[in-house]
Each structure stands twice: as C-alpha cells, then as structure tokens.
C-alpha cells in the first residue's frame, strides 16, 4: 500500500516508517499542516487533491485528527490513527463516526468510553518499541559517567507559569476548597478517575464564571471532561511529581537526575539535566539509571504510558504508579514494580537499590516481555489485518 503520514510533531516517526516499509508498504511524509486540526477548508482541499494525484491508499497519524478523517471520508480511503495522548479532546469530534476510521488507542478505559458513545471502529492497542533500534545503541564510558544515576525521571513537572488550574482567580472559598479536596482524594487513588462525576452543576457554574469554556460545536466532550482533564488532572500531576522530587531532593545520599524542560532551582540536590533526544539519548538514560520512574499524567485512566514502554524496552528498571492495563500484559514484581503512594515509592527505591540482582532480573524480564509481544511490527501487522478484514 501507499501510505501517507503527516509529518507533524510526534513520537516514533522513524520507527513507524521503518516498520511500514519492512511490511512492504511505501510511506510518504506530508509536510503541510492545517491552521486548525478540526476545520481548514484550504488544507482539506489541498490534501484531498494530493491524495488523489499520488494515489494514496491510506492515511496514518499518531493521535487522531478530525481534518484527516474528513479528507479520507471525502475520497473513501481508510484513516488509521494510533493515539498515545490522554486527554485527547479531538477524539470526541463528530468525525469519529466516519466509516473510514480505524482508531487505535493505548488506554483501555478510553476505548470503552468511545464505544459507549457508539463509535464502532475503535480498538485497544498499547504502545510499542523498536527492538532493532534499541538493541544497536551503544553506551560509551562518557555516556555512563554523564548519565549514571540511582534514580532518574524523564518528563515535565508541569511547573510552567500560569498553568490552567492556577489561572483560576477569585473563586469562592467553598469552590476552591471543594476542588482542593477532590484533587487531594484523587491523588490517593490509582486505577479510577472520579473527578468528572464530582464536578456538580454548582461547581461548574463557578468555574464557568471564572474561566469560561465552550465544548466544540462538532464534538461530544462535556464541560466536566474539559475541566477535569485539562485543569484538575494536570494540577494533580504537577503536585504529585513535585512532591516526589521534593522527597528525593531531601535524600542527599541518592544520586537523582531529572530530565525536564524547565528550571527547578527549588531542588538543590537533584541534577536537572534538561531535555533528551527521544530516540538517541533517552534509551541511554534508562540503561544507565538503576531506577527509572514513571509518574503518569492523571488523565491517563488505565493505559500504559509510552514512557513506561520506553523504559522497559531500553532494558531499564521501571518503578511506576499503578495503571490497570499493565495487568493485561505484564506481571508486577516480575517485569516491573509499581508503588501505591509516595511513601511506598521511597521504600521501594531503597529496597531495589540495595537488591541489585533482583532489580536486574526484573529489568531483564520486562525487556524480554516487551521484545516478544510489544513491537512496532506486531502492532502494525495487527492494524493492517484489521483493515484488510474491513
């Protein structure tokens, strides 16, 4: 098949291209990008003409874009999206009901939610790794010296100025206290997201007065979904990751390295290493760190985050918060380890740092499990099989 992939910012671009080519397909990257991912008449017309002229058989994108679905629906070719982000409000567009769509999502609960809306061609598909690329990476002595760590965390702390929740101003004391209360409760619970149902009509009214939101006219998302996932979940994640780093910062006996885009002057003993290149540098970080943390964005309801797959695929030891979809594919304590709360996190860091043989066995088992059952080739073979069955 001749497959078009929009060359927009996304993870795994080269791995995806390599896999599709190895499976006998031709891949074309499309450089132009729309002004709006929902509606852009000029882009829609230009892409539609390009697809016809180049005899494209299928469009693929990482994450879902309504405008691509519209183009594929116009000319009756399949549109395949594989979503690794959550929240992803674009998946609540009216276009998700197009018969051309094949929507694959890493979060099992998100699949269940979309099926409940009546979306038929939506499938659970966890993220993957490219063993060929990962197994050929080499670590020099200079890399080991630079990247060596007891504990590493790669990711945003969501500590940018004026994050969405902190933009709320002049909220009534009751509303502020209520939001703080439900966020504190949610932070203690993994595996179930209950924030939306806690946002009562009265609370929503106060939030609307402060920062008005309007669901898309062509969408099925609710105000509860928008406030819970884009405001509250990100704030909880910011709080949780910052609290974790503060606990580690207090441990002067540990070598902790943080790979994040923003400065963190409040953490005086943690080494802020800045950002790392996804394909060339990040796997080396995971290999050189005795313990790699995954602290999931709280809007990921049940899915295994891409970062967790990346850690195991690189042969790193994974210590993560609990996510239900792990139970579908991996064994806790054998392939990875999860923590129940921040106190438990610190206890498990101490335990596995002093038990290197057990730690290495878990990292090795996790990598073997990923290599045997979670590769890009396996994922795309499944995608292509589903499309061919129609």
Short mmCIF file of N, CA and C in Angstrom, two decimals, residues 255-364:
data_model
loop_
_atom_site.label_atom_id
_atom_site.label_comp_id
_atom_site.label_asym_id
_atom_site.label_seq_id
_atom_site.Cartn_x
_atom_site.Cartn_y
_atom_site.Cartn_z
N UNK A 255 21.82 9.70 44.23
CA UNK A 255 22.16 10.44 43.02
C UNK A 255 20.92 10.45 42.13
N UNK A 256 20.25 11.58 42.08
CA UNK A 256 18.98 11.70 41.37
C UNK A 256 19.16 12.66 40.20
N UNK A 257 18.68 12.24 39.03
CA UNK A 257 18.77 13.10 37.85
C UNK A 257 17.38 13.28 37.24
N UNK A 258 17.10 14.53 36.89
CA UNK A 258 15.79 14.92 36.36
C UNK A 258 15.98 15.47 34.96
N UNK A 259 15.22 14.92 34.01
CA UNK A 259 15.30 15.36 32.63
C UNK A 259 13.99 16.05 32.29
N UNK A 260 14.02 17.37 32.31
CA UNK A 260 12.80 18.15 32.20
C UNK A 260 13.11 19.50 31.55
N UNK A 261 12.16 20.13 30.88
CA UNK A 261 12.48 21.35 30.12
C UNK A 261 12.65 22.61 30.95
N UNK A 262 12.03 22.69 32.11
CA UNK A 262 12.04 23.94 32.87
C UNK A 262 13.02 23.90 34.04
N UNK A 263 13.54 25.07 34.46
CA UNK A 263 14.45 25.11 35.60
C UNK A 263 13.75 24.65 36.88
N UNK A 264 14.53 24.06 37.79
CA UNK A 264 14.00 23.61 39.08
C UNK A 264 14.94 24.03 40.21
N UNK A 265 15.10 25.33 40.45
CA UNK A 265 16.04 25.80 41.47
C UNK A 265 15.66 25.37 42.88
N UNK A 266 14.41 24.98 43.09
CA UNK A 266 13.98 24.56 44.42
C UNK A 266 14.58 23.21 44.82
N UNK A 267 15.06 22.44 43.83
CA UNK A 267 15.65 21.14 44.13
C UNK A 267 17.17 21.27 44.05
N UNK A 268 17.79 21.38 45.20
CA UNK A 268 19.22 21.70 45.24
C UNK A 268 20.13 20.49 45.12
N UNK A 269 19.61 19.30 45.42
CA UNK A 269 20.47 18.10 45.35
C UNK A 269 20.17 17.25 44.13
N UNK A 270 19.08 17.55 43.43
CA UNK A 270 18.73 16.83 42.20
C UNK A 270 19.40 17.53 41.03
N UNK A 271 20.01 16.76 40.15
CA UNK A 271 20.66 17.33 38.97
C UNK A 271 19.64 17.45 37.84
N UNK A 272 19.32 18.68 37.46
CA UNK A 272 18.42 18.92 36.33
C UNK A 272 19.25 18.87 35.06
N UNK A 273 19.00 17.85 34.25
CA UNK A 273 19.81 17.59 33.06
C UNK A 273 19.21 18.17 31.79
N UNK A 274 18.08 18.88 31.91
CA UNK A 274 17.43 19.41 30.72
C UNK A 274 16.68 18.30 29.98
N UNK A 275 16.47 18.51 28.69
CA UNK A 275 15.74 17.52 27.90
C UNK A 275 16.72 16.58 27.18
N UNK A 276 16.16 15.44 26.71
CA UNK A 276 16.97 14.47 25.97
C UNK A 276 16.28 14.11 24.66
N UNK A 277 17.06 13.74 23.66
CA UNK A 277 16.52 13.31 22.38
C UNK A 277 15.82 11.96 22.56
N UNK A 278 14.60 11.86 22.03
CA UNK A 278 13.76 10.69 22.27
C UNK A 278 14.43 9.39 21.81
N UNK A 279 14.95 9.37 20.60
CA UNK A 279 15.47 8.12 20.04
C UNK A 279 16.94 7.88 20.37
N UNK A 280 17.75 8.94 20.38
CA UNK A 280 19.19 8.75 20.50
C UNK A 280 19.71 8.78 21.93
N UNK A 281 19.06 9.54 22.80
CA UNK A 281 19.59 9.75 24.14
C UNK A 281 18.75 9.12 25.25
N UNK A 282 17.43 9.19 25.12
CA UNK A 282 16.57 8.72 26.20
C UNK A 282 16.79 7.26 26.57
N UNK A 283 16.93 6.34 25.60
CA UNK A 283 17.18 4.94 25.98
C UNK A 283 18.47 4.77 26.78
N UNK A 284 19.48 5.59 26.50
CA UNK A 284 20.73 5.51 27.25
C UNK A 284 20.53 5.94 28.69
N UNK A 285 19.69 6.95 28.90
CA UNK A 285 19.34 7.37 30.26
C UNK A 285 18.75 6.19 31.04
N UNK A 286 17.81 5.48 30.40
CA UNK A 286 17.14 4.37 31.07
C UNK A 286 18.11 3.24 31.39
N UNK A 287 19.05 3.00 30.50
CA UNK A 287 20.01 1.93 30.73
C UNK A 287 21.01 2.28 31.84
N UNK A 288 21.34 3.55 31.94
CA UNK A 288 22.37 3.98 32.91
C UNK A 288 21.80 4.29 34.29
N UNK A 289 20.48 4.29 34.43
CA UNK A 289 19.84 4.60 35.71
C UNK A 289 19.46 3.31 36.42
N UNK A 290 19.77 3.21 37.68
CA UNK A 290 19.42 1.99 38.41
C UNK A 290 17.91 1.87 38.60
N UNK A 291 17.24 3.00 38.76
CA UNK A 291 15.78 3.01 38.87
C UNK A 291 15.24 4.13 38.00
N UNK A 292 14.24 3.80 37.16
CA UNK A 292 13.57 4.79 36.30
C UNK A 292 12.13 4.95 36.76
N UNK A 293 11.73 6.19 37.02
CA UNK A 293 10.38 6.46 37.49
C UNK A 293 9.44 6.78 36.33
N UNK A 294 8.23 6.27 36.46
CA UNK A 294 7.13 6.74 35.62
C UNK A 294 6.04 7.23 36.56
N UNK A 295 5.68 8.50 36.42
CA UNK A 295 4.60 9.11 37.21
C UNK A 295 3.58 9.60 36.19
N UNK A 296 2.53 8.82 35.98
CA UNK A 296 1.62 9.05 34.86
C UNK A 296 0.84 10.35 34.99
N UNK A 297 0.61 10.99 33.86
CA UNK A 297 -0.35 12.09 33.80
C UNK A 297 -1.70 11.54 34.24
N UNK A 298 -2.35 12.19 35.19
CA UNK A 298 -3.53 11.62 35.83
C UNK A 298 -4.74 11.45 34.90
N UNK A 299 -4.73 12.10 33.75
CA UNK A 299 -5.84 11.91 32.81
C UNK A 299 -5.71 10.61 32.03
N UNK A 300 -4.58 9.92 32.13
CA UNK A 300 -4.46 8.58 31.55
C UNK A 300 -5.18 7.64 32.52
N UNK A 301 -6.33 7.15 32.11
CA UNK A 301 -7.20 6.45 33.05
C UNK A 301 -6.70 5.04 33.38
N UNK A 302 -6.37 4.26 32.36
CA UNK A 302 -5.94 2.88 32.61
C UNK A 302 -4.72 2.48 31.78
N UNK A 303 -4.36 3.27 30.78
CA UNK A 303 -3.35 2.88 29.80
C UNK A 303 -1.93 2.84 30.35
N UNK A 304 -1.09 2.06 29.67
CA UNK A 304 0.34 2.02 29.96
C UNK A 304 0.98 3.17 29.20
N UNK A 305 1.52 4.16 29.88
CA UNK A 305 2.09 5.31 29.17
C UNK A 305 3.25 4.88 28.26
N UNK A 306 3.42 5.61 27.18
CA UNK A 306 4.53 5.35 26.27
C UNK A 306 5.85 5.34 27.01
N UNK A 307 6.02 6.24 27.98
CA UNK A 307 7.28 6.31 28.72
C UNK A 307 7.61 5.00 29.42
N UNK A 308 6.58 4.33 29.95
CA UNK A 308 6.81 3.06 30.63
C UNK A 308 7.30 1.99 29.65
N UNK A 309 6.70 1.94 28.46
CA UNK A 309 7.16 1.01 27.43
C UNK A 309 8.59 1.34 27.02
N UNK A 310 8.88 2.62 26.90
CA UNK A 310 10.24 3.04 26.52
C UNK A 310 11.27 2.56 27.53
N UNK A 311 10.95 2.68 28.82
CA UNK A 311 11.88 2.28 29.87
C UNK A 311 12.15 0.78 29.80
N UNK A 312 11.08 -0.02 29.75
CA UNK A 312 11.26 -1.47 29.70
C UNK A 312 11.96 -1.90 28.41
N UNK A 313 11.59 -1.27 27.29
CA UNK A 313 12.19 -1.63 26.01
C UNK A 313 13.68 -1.36 25.97
N UNK A 314 14.13 -0.34 26.70
CA UNK A 314 15.55 0.00 26.74
C UNK A 314 16.32 -0.87 27.72
N UNK A 315 15.60 -1.73 28.46
CA UNK A 315 16.26 -2.57 29.44
C UNK A 315 16.42 -1.92 30.79
N UNK A 316 15.67 -0.85 31.04
CA UNK A 316 15.73 -0.17 32.32
C UNK A 316 14.77 -0.77 33.33
N UNK A 317 15.08 -0.56 34.60
CA UNK A 317 14.18 -0.99 35.68
C UNK A 317 13.09 0.05 35.84
N UNK A 318 11.83 -0.39 35.78
CA UNK A 318 10.68 0.52 35.82
C UNK A 318 10.00 0.48 37.17
N UNK A 319 9.89 1.64 37.81
CA UNK A 319 9.09 1.83 39.01
C UNK A 319 8.02 2.85 38.67
N UNK A 320 6.76 2.45 38.71
CA UNK A 320 5.66 3.26 38.19
C UNK A 320 4.49 3.28 39.15
N UNK A 321 3.62 4.26 38.99
CA UNK A 321 2.32 4.22 39.66
C UNK A 321 1.49 3.11 39.01
N UNK A 322 0.42 2.70 39.67
CA UNK A 322 -0.43 1.62 39.16
C UNK A 322 -1.30 2.11 38.01
N UNK A 323 -1.36 1.31 36.95
CA UNK A 323 -2.28 1.53 35.84
C UNK A 323 -2.89 0.18 35.49
N UNK A 324 -4.22 0.11 35.34
CA UNK A 324 -4.91 -1.17 35.18
C UNK A 324 -4.43 -1.97 33.98
N UNK A 325 -4.10 -1.29 32.88
CA UNK A 325 -3.76 -2.04 31.67
C UNK A 325 -2.44 -2.80 31.78
N UNK A 326 -1.61 -2.47 32.76
CA UNK A 326 -0.42 -3.29 33.00
C UNK A 326 -0.82 -4.74 33.24
N UNK A 327 -1.94 -4.94 33.94
CA UNK A 327 -2.36 -6.29 34.31
C UNK A 327 -2.68 -7.16 33.09
N UNK A 328 -2.96 -6.54 31.97
CA UNK A 328 -3.26 -7.29 30.74
C UNK A 328 -2.02 -7.93 30.14
N UNK A 329 -0.85 -7.35 30.40
CA UNK A 329 0.34 -7.73 29.64
C UNK A 329 1.55 -8.08 30.48
N UNK A 330 1.64 -7.57 31.70
CA UNK A 330 2.85 -7.71 32.49
C UNK A 330 2.52 -8.19 33.90
N UNK A 331 3.54 -8.69 34.58
CA UNK A 331 3.38 -9.16 35.95
C UNK A 331 4.15 -8.26 36.90
N UNK A 332 3.43 -7.64 37.83
CA UNK A 332 4.07 -6.76 38.81
C UNK A 332 5.02 -7.57 39.68
N UNK A 333 6.20 -7.01 39.94
CA UNK A 333 7.20 -7.70 40.73
C UNK A 333 8.08 -8.63 39.93
N UNK A 334 7.67 -8.91 38.69
CA UNK A 334 8.47 -9.75 37.80
C UNK A 334 9.00 -8.97 36.61
N UNK A 335 8.12 -8.17 35.98
CA UNK A 335 8.50 -7.39 34.79
C UNK A 335 8.70 -5.91 35.11
N UNK A 336 8.07 -5.46 36.16
CA UNK A 336 8.13 -4.06 36.58
C UNK A 336 7.66 -4.01 38.03
N UNK A 337 7.74 -2.84 38.65
CA UNK A 337 7.28 -2.66 40.02
C UNK A 337 6.42 -1.41 40.08
N UNK A 338 5.32 -1.49 40.82
CA UNK A 338 4.51 -0.28 40.99
C UNK A 338 4.45 0.11 42.47
N UNK A 339 4.24 1.41 42.70
CA UNK A 339 4.13 1.92 44.06
C UNK A 339 2.68 2.34 44.33
N UNK A 340 2.29 2.29 45.60
CA UNK A 340 0.91 2.59 45.97
C UNK A 340 0.70 4.04 46.40
N UNK A 341 1.76 4.65 46.89
CA UNK A 341 1.73 6.06 47.29
C UNK A 341 3.17 6.54 47.37
N UNK A 342 3.37 7.80 47.70
CA UNK A 342 4.73 8.35 47.68
C UNK A 342 5.62 7.76 48.77
N UNK A 343 5.03 7.42 49.93
CA UNK A 343 5.83 6.76 50.96
C UNK A 343 6.30 5.39 50.47
N UNK A 344 5.40 4.68 49.81
CA UNK A 344 5.75 3.37 49.25
C UNK A 344 6.80 3.50 48.15
N UNK A 345 6.72 4.58 47.38
CA UNK A 345 7.71 4.84 46.34
C UNK A 345 9.12 4.92 46.93
N UNK A 346 9.27 5.70 48.00
CA UNK A 346 10.58 5.86 48.63
C UNK A 346 11.06 4.53 49.22
N UNK A 347 10.15 3.78 49.83
CA UNK A 347 10.53 2.48 50.39
C UNK A 347 11.02 1.52 49.31
N UNK A 348 10.36 1.53 48.16
CA UNK A 348 10.76 0.62 47.09
C UNK A 348 12.04 1.08 46.41
N UNK A 349 12.27 2.38 46.36
CA UNK A 349 13.56 2.86 45.86
C UNK A 349 14.69 2.34 46.75
N UNK A 350 14.51 2.47 48.05
CA UNK A 350 15.54 1.99 48.98
C UNK A 350 15.74 0.48 48.85
N UNK A 351 14.65 -0.25 48.72
CA UNK A 351 14.75 -1.71 48.64
C UNK A 351 15.49 -2.15 47.38
N UNK A 352 15.10 -1.63 46.24
CA UNK A 352 15.69 -2.12 44.99
C UNK A 352 17.10 -1.58 44.75
N UNK A 353 17.44 -0.45 45.36
CA UNK A 353 18.83 0.00 45.26
C UNK A 353 19.76 -0.92 46.05
N UNK A 354 19.26 -1.55 47.09
CA UNK A 354 20.08 -2.45 47.90
C UNK A 354 19.93 -3.91 47.50
N UNK A 355 19.13 -4.17 46.45
CA UNK A 355 18.96 -5.54 45.94
C UNK A 355 19.18 -5.54 44.42
N UNK A 356 20.43 -5.30 43.98
CA UNK A 356 20.70 -5.13 42.56
C UNK A 356 20.41 -6.38 41.71
N UNK A 357 20.61 -7.57 42.26
CA UNK A 357 20.36 -8.78 41.49
C UNK A 357 18.88 -8.90 41.14
N UNK A 358 18.02 -8.69 42.13
CA UNK A 358 16.57 -8.73 41.89
C UNK A 358 16.15 -7.62 40.93
N UNK A 359 16.72 -6.45 41.12
CA UNK A 359 16.40 -5.32 40.24
C UNK A 359 16.77 -5.63 38.79
N UNK A 360 17.94 -6.19 38.58
CA UNK A 360 18.39 -6.50 37.22
C UNK A 360 17.55 -7.61 36.59
N UNK A 361 17.12 -8.57 37.39
CA UNK A 361 16.27 -9.65 36.87
C UNK A 361 14.92 -9.10 36.40
N UNK A 362 14.37 -8.17 37.15
CA UNK A 362 13.09 -7.55 36.77
C UNK A 362 13.25 -6.74 35.49
N UNK A 363 14.32 -5.96 35.40
CA UNK A 363 14.56 -5.16 34.19
C UNK A 363 14.72 -6.07 32.97
N UNK A 364 15.46 -7.17 33.14
CA UNK A 364 15.67 -8.09 32.03
C UNK A 364 14.37 -8.77 31.61
#
